[in-house]
PDB file of N, CA and C in Angstrom:
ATOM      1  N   UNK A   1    -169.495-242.838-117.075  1.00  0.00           N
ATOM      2  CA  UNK A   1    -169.099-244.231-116.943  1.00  0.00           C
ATOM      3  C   UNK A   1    -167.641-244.309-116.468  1.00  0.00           C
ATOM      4  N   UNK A   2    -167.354-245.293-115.230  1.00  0.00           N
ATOM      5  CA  UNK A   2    -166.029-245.219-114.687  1.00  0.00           C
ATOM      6  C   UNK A   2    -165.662-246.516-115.762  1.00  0.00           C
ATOM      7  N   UNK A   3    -163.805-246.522-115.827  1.00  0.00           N
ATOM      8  CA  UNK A   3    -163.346-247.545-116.444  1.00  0.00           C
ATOM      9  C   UNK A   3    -163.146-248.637-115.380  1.00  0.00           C
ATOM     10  N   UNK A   4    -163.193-248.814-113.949  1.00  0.00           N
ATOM     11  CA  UNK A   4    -162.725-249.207-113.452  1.00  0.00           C
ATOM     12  C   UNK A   4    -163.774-249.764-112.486  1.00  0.00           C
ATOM     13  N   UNK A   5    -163.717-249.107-110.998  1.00  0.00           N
ATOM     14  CA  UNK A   5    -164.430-248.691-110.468  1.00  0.00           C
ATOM     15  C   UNK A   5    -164.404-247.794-109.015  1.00  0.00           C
ATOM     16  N   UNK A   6    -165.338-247.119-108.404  1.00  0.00           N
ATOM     17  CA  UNK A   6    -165.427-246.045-107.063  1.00  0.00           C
ATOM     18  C   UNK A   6    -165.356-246.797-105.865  1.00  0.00           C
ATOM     19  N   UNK A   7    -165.051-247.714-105.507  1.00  0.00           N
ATOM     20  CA  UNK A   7    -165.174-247.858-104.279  1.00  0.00           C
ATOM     21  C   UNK A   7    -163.581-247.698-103.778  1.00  0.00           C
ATOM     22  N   UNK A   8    -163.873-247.020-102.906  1.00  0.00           N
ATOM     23  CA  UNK A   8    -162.740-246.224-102.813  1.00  0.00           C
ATOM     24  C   UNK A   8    -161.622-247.041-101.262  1.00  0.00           C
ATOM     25  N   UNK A   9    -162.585-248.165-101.075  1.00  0.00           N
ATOM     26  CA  UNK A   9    -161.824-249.431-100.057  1.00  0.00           C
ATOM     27  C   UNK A   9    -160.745-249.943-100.887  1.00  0.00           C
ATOM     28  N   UNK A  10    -161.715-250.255-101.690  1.00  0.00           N
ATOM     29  CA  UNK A  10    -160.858-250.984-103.072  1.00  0.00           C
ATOM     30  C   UNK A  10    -159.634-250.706-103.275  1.00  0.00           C
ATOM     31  N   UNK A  11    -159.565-249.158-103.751  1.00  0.00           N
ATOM     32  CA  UNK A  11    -158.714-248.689-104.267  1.00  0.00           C
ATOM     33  C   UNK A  11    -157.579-248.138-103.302  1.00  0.00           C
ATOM     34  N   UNK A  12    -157.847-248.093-102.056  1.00  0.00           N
ATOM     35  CA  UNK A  12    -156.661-247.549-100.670  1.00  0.00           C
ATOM     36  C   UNK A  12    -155.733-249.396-100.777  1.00  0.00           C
ATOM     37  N   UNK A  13    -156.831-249.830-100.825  1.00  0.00           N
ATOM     38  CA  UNK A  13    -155.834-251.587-100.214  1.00  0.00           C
ATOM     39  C   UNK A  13    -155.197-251.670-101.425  1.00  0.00           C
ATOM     40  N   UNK A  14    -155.697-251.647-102.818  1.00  0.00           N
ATOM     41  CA  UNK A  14    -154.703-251.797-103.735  1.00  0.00           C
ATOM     42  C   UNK A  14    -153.553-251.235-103.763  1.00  0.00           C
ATOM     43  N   UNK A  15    -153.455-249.815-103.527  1.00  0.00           N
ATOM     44  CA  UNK A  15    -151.845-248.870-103.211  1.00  0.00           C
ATOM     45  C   UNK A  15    -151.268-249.426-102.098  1.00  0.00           C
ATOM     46  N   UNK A  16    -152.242-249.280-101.044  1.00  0.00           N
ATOM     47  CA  UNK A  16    -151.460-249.628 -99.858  1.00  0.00           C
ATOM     48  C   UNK A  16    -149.911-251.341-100.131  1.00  0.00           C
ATOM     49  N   UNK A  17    -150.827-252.062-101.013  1.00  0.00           N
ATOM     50  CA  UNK A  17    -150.398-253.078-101.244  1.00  0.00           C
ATOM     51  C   UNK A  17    -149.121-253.103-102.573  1.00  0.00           C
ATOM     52  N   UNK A  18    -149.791-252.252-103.534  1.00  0.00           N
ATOM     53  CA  UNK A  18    -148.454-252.126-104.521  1.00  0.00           C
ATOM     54  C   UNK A  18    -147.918-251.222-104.832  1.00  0.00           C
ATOM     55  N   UNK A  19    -148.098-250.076-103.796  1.00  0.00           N
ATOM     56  CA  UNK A  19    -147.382-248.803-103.918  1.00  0.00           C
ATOM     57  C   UNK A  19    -145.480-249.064-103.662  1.00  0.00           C
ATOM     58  N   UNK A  20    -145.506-250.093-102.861  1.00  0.00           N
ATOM     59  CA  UNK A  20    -143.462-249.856-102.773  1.00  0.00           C
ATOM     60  C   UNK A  20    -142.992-250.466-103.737  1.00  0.00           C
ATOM     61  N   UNK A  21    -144.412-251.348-104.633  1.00  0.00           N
ATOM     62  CA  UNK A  21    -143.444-252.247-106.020  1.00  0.00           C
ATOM     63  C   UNK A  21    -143.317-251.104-107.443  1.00  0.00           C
ATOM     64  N   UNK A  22    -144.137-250.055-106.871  1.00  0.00           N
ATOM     65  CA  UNK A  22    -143.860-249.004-108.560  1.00  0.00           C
ATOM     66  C   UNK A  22    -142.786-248.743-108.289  1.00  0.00           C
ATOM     67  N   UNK A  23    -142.475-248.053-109.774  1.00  0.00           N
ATOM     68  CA  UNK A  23    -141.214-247.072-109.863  1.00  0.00           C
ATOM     69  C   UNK A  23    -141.762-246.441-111.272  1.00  0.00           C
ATOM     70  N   UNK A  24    -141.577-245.122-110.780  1.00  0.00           N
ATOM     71  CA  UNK A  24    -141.833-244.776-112.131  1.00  0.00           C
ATOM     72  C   UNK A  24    -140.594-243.805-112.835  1.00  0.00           C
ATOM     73  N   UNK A  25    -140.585-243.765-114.216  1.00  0.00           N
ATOM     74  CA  UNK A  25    -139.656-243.054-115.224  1.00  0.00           C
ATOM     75  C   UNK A  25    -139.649-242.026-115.705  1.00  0.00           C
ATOM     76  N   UNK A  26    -138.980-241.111-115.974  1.00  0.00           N
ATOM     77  CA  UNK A  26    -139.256-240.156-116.890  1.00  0.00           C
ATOM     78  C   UNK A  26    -137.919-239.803-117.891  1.00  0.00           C
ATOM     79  N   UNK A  27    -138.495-239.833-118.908  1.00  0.00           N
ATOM     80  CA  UNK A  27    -137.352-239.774-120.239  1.00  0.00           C
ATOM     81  C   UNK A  27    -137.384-238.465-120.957  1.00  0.00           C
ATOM     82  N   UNK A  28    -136.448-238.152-120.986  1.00  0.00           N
ATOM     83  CA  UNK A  28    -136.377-237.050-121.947  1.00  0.00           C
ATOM     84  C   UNK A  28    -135.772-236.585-122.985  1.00  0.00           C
ATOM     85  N   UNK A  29    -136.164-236.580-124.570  1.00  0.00           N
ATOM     86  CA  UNK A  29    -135.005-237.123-125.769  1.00  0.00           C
ATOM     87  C   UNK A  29    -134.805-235.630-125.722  1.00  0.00           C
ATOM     88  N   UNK A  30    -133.406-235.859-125.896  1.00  0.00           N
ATOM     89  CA  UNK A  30    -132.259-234.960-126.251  1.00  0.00           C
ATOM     90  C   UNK A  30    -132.107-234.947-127.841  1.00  0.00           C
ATOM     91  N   UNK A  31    -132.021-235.716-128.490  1.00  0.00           N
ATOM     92  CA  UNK A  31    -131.936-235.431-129.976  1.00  0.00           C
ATOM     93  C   UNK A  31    -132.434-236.990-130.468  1.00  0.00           C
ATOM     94  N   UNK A  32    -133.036-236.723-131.564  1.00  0.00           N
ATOM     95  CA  UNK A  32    -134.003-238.040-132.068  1.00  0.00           C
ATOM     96  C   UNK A  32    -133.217-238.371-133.957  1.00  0.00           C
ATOM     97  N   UNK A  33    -132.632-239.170-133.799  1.00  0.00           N
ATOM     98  CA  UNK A  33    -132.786-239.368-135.778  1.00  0.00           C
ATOM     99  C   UNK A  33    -133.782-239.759-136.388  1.00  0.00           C
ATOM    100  N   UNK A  34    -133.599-239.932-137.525  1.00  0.00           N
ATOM    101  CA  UNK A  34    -134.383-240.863-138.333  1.00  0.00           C
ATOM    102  C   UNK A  34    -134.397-240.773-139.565  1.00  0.00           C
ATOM    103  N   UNK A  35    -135.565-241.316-140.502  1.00  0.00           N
ATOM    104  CA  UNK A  35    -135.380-241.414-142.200  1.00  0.00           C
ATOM    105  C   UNK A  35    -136.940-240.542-142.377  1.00  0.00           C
ATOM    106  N   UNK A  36    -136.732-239.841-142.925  1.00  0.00           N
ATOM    107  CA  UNK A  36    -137.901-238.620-143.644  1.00  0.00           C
ATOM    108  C   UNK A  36    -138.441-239.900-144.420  1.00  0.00           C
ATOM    109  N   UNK A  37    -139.541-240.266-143.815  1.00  0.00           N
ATOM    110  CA  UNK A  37    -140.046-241.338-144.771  1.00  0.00           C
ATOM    111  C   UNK A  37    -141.798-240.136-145.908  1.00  0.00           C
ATOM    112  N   UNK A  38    -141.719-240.331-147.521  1.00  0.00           N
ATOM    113  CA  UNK A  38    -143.062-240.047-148.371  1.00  0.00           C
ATOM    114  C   UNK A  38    -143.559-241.385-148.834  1.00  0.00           C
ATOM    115  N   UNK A  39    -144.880-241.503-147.937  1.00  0.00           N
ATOM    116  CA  UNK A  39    -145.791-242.751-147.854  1.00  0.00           C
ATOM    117  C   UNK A  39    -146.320-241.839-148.611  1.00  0.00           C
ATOM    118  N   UNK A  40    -146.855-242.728-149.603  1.00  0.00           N
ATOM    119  CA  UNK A  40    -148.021-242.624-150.972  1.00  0.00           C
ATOM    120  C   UNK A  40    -149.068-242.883-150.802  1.00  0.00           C
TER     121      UNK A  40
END
């Protein structure tokens, strides 16, 4: 079962169309805090 779907017209015009509006991110933690939480 696709989530979406195969037709693969579909899916060229969709990029073609919002491919220059992405941007994508990548993060990378360097050091994280926090509180040692004991849930009961």
């Amino acid at each position: 079962m696709r989530k979406f779907t195969d037709d693969k017209e579909y899916l060229e015009k969709e990029l073609k169309h919002a491919l220059p509006r992405v941007q994508c991110l990548e993060m990378s933690i360097e050091h994280m805090t926090g509180k040692l939480v004991n849930e009961s």
